[in-house]
């Protein structure tokens, strides 16, 4: 009888404990709300696809010459977090530099080439994420802009004889463009709180700048070339929360 009473008491105690402390996801131990600044660095992989619209230089109309290029990225970021329970959301601005700079010459025809160079860039995005065990898992998306050079067509290393060439391409047999291109970006990452103020993040971002058409170095569009550009980035960084 005593054993039965003890067992009943233990069972009642355990049941009471479970009902008093139901399963729940821990709330974040520190607030993520407020402003932050940070710095980051990482790796990039870009792709350029050049298209000879008329086919006068690379072959039939629509002939394509493409390349990929690996590089580095670095910059600074600032943003503001709003928080509702475990959910965190807000705007973020990043400014930086992309090192990708590559010339590709067709090995089957050394007169055909395509060239892309990146430089200064920026992105304005919105982040939405969820905090679990002091780690923020988030997605982001928005607009991106980057200073970019593109060229494609006949490549001879010096340009044509009258000096109208550029970046080694013949000014009369290639398409040229140098401007700040705008596109769309999406990404995802995670950010872990090292302390009340410092966080460490890792992030993937994809940026698509679409397709742009350029003509000869003097703007003549009788022999246009299309350039499609996009880039993948993987970054690590440190943020300071105020």
Short mmCIF file of C-alpha atoms in Angstrom, two decimals:
data_model
loop_
_atom_site.label_atom_id
_atom_site.label_comp_id
_atom_site.label_asym_id
_atom_site.label_seq_id
_atom_site.Cartn_x
_atom_site.Cartn_y
_atom_site.Cartn_z
CA UNK A 1 0.00 0.00 0.00
CA UNK A 2 2.83 2.38 0.89
CA UNK A 3 4.48 1.73 -2.48
CA UNK A 4 1.25 2.54 -4.30
CA UNK A 5 0.85 5.79 -2.34
CA UNK A 6 4.44 6.84 -3.09
CA UNK A 7 4.02 6.03 -6.80
CA UNK A 8 0.80 8.01 -6.94
CA UNK A 9 2.44 10.97 -5.25
CA UNK A 10 5.39 10.92 -7.67
CA UNK A 11 3.07 10.67 -10.67
CA UNK A 12 0.99 13.59 -9.39
CA UNK A 13 4.11 15.66 -8.80
CA UNK A 14 5.48 15.00 -12.29
CA UNK A 15 2.12 15.75 -13.90
CA UNK A 16 1.88 18.99 -12.00
CA UNK A 17 5.39 19.97 -13.03
CA UNK A 18 4.66 19.31 -16.73
CA UNK A 19 1.41 21.27 -16.62
CA UNK A 20 3.07 24.16 -14.80
CA UNK A 21 5.97 24.34 -17.29
CA UNK A 22 4.60 23.60 -20.77
CA UNK A 23 6.99 23.30 -23.71
CA UNK A 24 7.91 26.74 -25.10
CA UNK A 25 10.51 28.42 -27.28
CA UNK A 26 12.86 30.58 -25.23
CA UNK A 27 12.47 34.29 -25.69
CA UNK A 28 15.67 36.09 -26.75
CA UNK A 29 17.78 36.99 -23.71
CA UNK A 30 18.74 40.38 -25.17
CA UNK A 31 16.79 42.91 -27.19
CA UNK A 32 17.59 43.19 -30.90
CA UNK A 33 15.64 46.43 -31.30
CA UNK A 34 17.49 49.59 -32.26
CA UNK A 35 20.19 50.89 -34.58
CA UNK A 36 23.37 49.06 -35.58
CA UNK A 37 26.48 49.54 -37.70
CA UNK A 38 29.03 47.06 -38.95
CA UNK A 39 31.69 45.99 -41.40
CA UNK A 40 31.96 42.94 -43.62
CA UNK A 41 34.10 41.14 -46.16
CA UNK A 42 33.72 38.11 -48.35
CA UNK A 43 33.82 36.39 -51.70
CA UNK A 44 32.03 36.93 -55.01
CA UNK A 45 31.27 35.06 -58.19
CA UNK A 46 29.98 37.08 -61.12
CA UNK A 47 28.67 36.08 -64.53
CA UNK A 48 28.56 38.14 -67.72
CA UNK A 49 26.78 37.07 -70.88
CA UNK A 50 27.46 39.16 -73.98
CA UNK A 51 25.22 38.88 -77.05
CA UNK A 52 26.08 40.11 -80.55
CA UNK A 53 22.59 41.27 -81.53
CA UNK A 54 23.22 41.62 -85.27
CA UNK A 55 25.86 38.89 -85.54
CA UNK A 56 28.28 41.09 -87.47
CA UNK A 57 31.24 40.33 -85.18
CA UNK A 58 30.74 37.02 -83.36
CA UNK A 59 28.80 35.11 -86.00
CA UNK A 60 25.06 34.63 -86.52
CA UNK A 61 22.62 37.11 -84.93
CA UNK A 62 22.30 36.39 -81.23
CA UNK A 63 25.76 34.80 -80.89
CA UNK A 64 26.77 34.61 -77.23
CA UNK A 65 30.09 34.92 -75.41
CA UNK A 66 30.06 34.50 -71.62
CA UNK A 67 32.37 34.24 -68.63
CA UNK A 68 32.45 33.91 -64.85
CA UNK A 69 34.84 35.63 -62.46
CA UNK A 70 35.70 35.21 -58.76
CA UNK A 71 36.58 38.18 -56.59
CA UNK A 72 36.32 39.87 -53.21
CA UNK A 73 33.79 42.17 -51.57
CA UNK A 74 34.07 44.48 -48.58
CA UNK A 75 32.21 47.38 -47.03
CA UNK A 76 30.11 48.78 -44.22
CA UNK A 77 26.45 48.38 -43.27
CA UNK A 78 23.96 50.21 -41.07
CA UNK A 79 20.36 49.54 -40.20
CA UNK A 80 17.56 49.63 -37.66
CA UNK A 81 15.77 46.68 -36.09
CA UNK A 82 12.19 46.61 -34.89
CA UNK A 83 11.24 43.69 -32.65
CA UNK A 84 7.98 41.95 -31.82
CA UNK A 85 8.63 38.97 -29.59
CA UNK A 86 11.05 36.72 -31.44
CA UNK A 87 10.40 38.45 -34.79
CA UNK A 88 12.88 41.11 -35.96
CA UNK A 89 12.50 43.31 -39.04
CA UNK A 90 13.81 46.58 -40.45
CA UNK A 91 15.76 48.40 -43.18
CA UNK A 92 19.46 48.02 -43.93
CA UNK A 93 21.89 50.02 -46.10
CA UNK A 94 25.24 48.66 -47.21
CA UNK A 95 28.00 50.35 -49.19
CA UNK A 96 31.14 48.70 -50.45
CA UNK A 97 33.50 47.65 -53.21
CA UNK A 98 33.50 44.62 -55.53
CA UNK A 99 36.88 43.61 -57.00
CA UNK A 100 35.71 41.51 -59.98
CA UNK A 101 37.60 42.57 -63.13
CA UNK A 102 38.02 40.14 -66.02
CA UNK A 103 38.63 39.97 -69.76
CA UNK A 104 37.72 36.78 -71.58
CA UNK A 105 38.97 36.13 -75.12
CA UNK A 106 37.42 33.29 -77.12
CA UNK A 107 40.13 30.61 -77.50
CA UNK A 108 38.68 29.61 -80.88
CA UNK A 109 38.84 33.18 -82.22
CA UNK A 110 41.24 35.54 -80.45
CA UNK A 111 39.57 38.57 -82.05
CA UNK A 112 36.39 37.96 -80.01
CA UNK A 113 36.27 39.09 -76.41
CA UNK A 114 34.05 40.21 -73.55
CA UNK A 115 35.04 42.33 -70.54
CA UNK A 116 33.42 43.28 -67.21
CA UNK A 117 34.68 45.32 -64.28
CA UNK A 118 32.80 46.07 -61.05
CA UNK A 119 33.58 48.80 -58.54
CA UNK A 120 31.64 50.76 -55.93
CA UNK A 121 28.24 49.32 -55.03
CA UNK A 122 25.38 49.78 -52.59
CA UNK A 123 22.19 48.01 -51.55
CA UNK A 124 19.05 49.13 -49.73
CA UNK A 125 17.16 46.14 -48.38
CA UNK A 126 14.57 45.07 -45.86
CA UNK A 127 15.33 42.24 -43.42
CA UNK A 128 12.82 39.93 -41.72
CA UNK A 129 13.96 37.27 -39.30
CA UNK A 130 13.32 35.12 -36.26
CA UNK A 131 15.46 34.93 -33.11
CA UNK A 132 16.14 31.52 -31.54
CA UNK A 133 18.73 31.01 -28.79
CA UNK A 134 20.32 34.42 -29.44
CA UNK A 135 20.72 33.76 -33.17
CA UNK A 136 18.76 35.71 -35.76
CA UNK A 137 17.85 33.77 -38.91
CA UNK A 138 16.73 36.19 -41.62
CA UNK A 139 15.89 36.79 -45.23
CA UNK A 140 16.37 40.06 -47.09
CA UNK A 141 15.53 41.72 -50.38
CA UNK A 142 15.60 45.09 -52.09
CA UNK A 143 17.44 47.18 -54.66
CA UNK A 144 21.14 47.18 -55.53
CA UNK A 145 23.33 49.48 -57.61
CA UNK A 146 26.89 49.06 -58.85
CA UNK A 147 29.37 50.94 -60.99
CA UNK A 148 30.17 48.65 -63.90
CA UNK A 149 32.09 48.50 -67.16
CA UNK A 150 31.09 46.18 -69.99
CA UNK A 151 32.64 45.69 -73.41
CA UNK A 152 32.34 43.04 -76.09
CA UNK A 153 33.20 42.57 -79.74
CA UNK A 154 36.49 42.68 -81.63
CA UNK A 155 39.46 42.62 -79.26
CA UNK A 156 43.00 43.38 -80.41
CA UNK A 157 44.58 44.61 -77.18
CA UNK A 158 45.07 48.22 -78.29
CA UNK A 159 41.88 49.44 -79.99
CA UNK A 160 41.66 50.57 -83.58
CA UNK A 161 44.25 52.78 -85.25
CA UNK A 162 42.35 56.07 -85.02
CA UNK A 163 42.39 55.91 -81.22
CA UNK A 164 38.67 55.36 -80.86
CA UNK A 165 39.13 52.00 -79.13
CA UNK A 166 38.65 51.40 -75.42
CA UNK A 167 39.92 48.77 -72.96
CA UNK A 168 41.63 47.00 -75.87
CA UNK A 169 38.49 46.72 -78.01
CA UNK A 170 38.01 48.21 -81.47
CA UNK A 171 35.80 51.27 -81.17
CA UNK A 172 34.06 50.48 -84.46
CA UNK A 173 33.60 46.74 -83.89
CA UNK A 174 32.48 46.47 -80.27
CA UNK A 175 29.91 47.63 -77.74
CA UNK A 176 30.97 49.72 -74.73
CA UNK A 177 29.26 50.80 -71.54
CA UNK A 178 30.33 52.35 -68.23
CA UNK A 179 27.64 53.43 -65.79
CA UNK A 180 25.96 52.75 -62.47
CA UNK A 181 23.59 49.85 -63.06
CA UNK A 182 20.54 49.19 -60.86
CA UNK A 183 19.06 45.79 -60.11
CA UNK A 184 17.30 43.58 -57.58
CA UNK A 185 18.85 41.59 -54.74
CA UNK A 186 17.71 38.78 -52.43
CA UNK A 187 19.58 36.94 -49.72
CA UNK A 188 19.55 35.11 -46.41
CA UNK A 189 21.78 34.85 -43.39
CA UNK A 190 22.18 34.35 -39.69
CA UNK A 191 23.47 36.72 -37.04
CA UNK A 192 24.57 35.52 -33.60
CA UNK A 193 24.74 37.73 -30.49
CA UNK A 194 28.24 37.56 -28.99
CA UNK A 195 27.23 39.99 -26.23
CA UNK A 196 24.56 42.62 -25.58
CA UNK A 197 26.18 44.84 -28.22
CA UNK A 198 28.29 42.74 -30.59
CA UNK A 199 27.01 40.28 -33.19
CA UNK A 200 28.67 38.09 -35.82
CA UNK A 201 26.92 37.40 -39.13
CA UNK A 202 27.24 35.21 -42.22
CA UNK A 203 25.18 36.06 -45.30
CA UNK A 204 24.53 35.01 -48.88
CA UNK A 205 23.27 37.58 -51.40
CA UNK A 206 22.36 37.37 -55.09
CA UNK A 207 22.14 40.50 -57.26
CA UNK A 208 20.71 40.62 -60.78
CA UNK A 209 21.39 43.71 -62.90
CA UNK A 210 19.37 42.54 -65.89
CA UNK A 211 20.40 43.18 -69.50
CA UNK A 212 21.77 46.42 -70.97
CA UNK A 213 22.39 47.23 -74.65
CA UNK A 214 25.46 49.25 -75.72
CA UNK A 215 26.76 50.43 -79.08
CA UNK A 216 30.11 51.62 -80.39
CA UNK A 217 32.39 53.88 -78.40
CA UNK A 218 30.81 56.95 -80.08
CA UNK A 219 27.28 55.77 -79.25
CA UNK A 220 26.49 54.43 -82.73
CA UNK A 221 23.90 51.66 -82.23
CA UNK A 222 24.18 50.10 -85.71
CA UNK A 223 26.05 47.11 -84.21
CA UNK A 224 24.60 46.69 -80.69
CA UNK A 225 25.72 44.26 -78.01
CA UNK A 226 23.64 43.11 -75.02
CA UNK A 227 25.25 42.52 -71.62
CA UNK A 228 23.56 40.51 -68.88
CA UNK A 229 25.21 40.72 -65.45
CA UNK A 230 24.57 39.03 -62.12
CA UNK A 231 26.66 38.22 -59.06
CA UNK A 232 26.65 35.89 -56.04
CA UNK A 233 28.24 36.99 -52.75
CA UNK A 234 29.06 35.25 -49.45
CA UNK A 235 29.95 37.59 -46.59
CA UNK A 236 31.00 37.48 -42.95
CA UNK A 237 30.86 40.52 -40.69
CA UNK A 238 30.66 42.13 -37.26
CA UNK A 239 27.86 44.46 -36.14
CA UNK A 240 27.62 46.76 -33.13
CA UNK A 241 24.13 47.34 -31.70
CA UNK A 242 23.46 50.61 -29.89
#
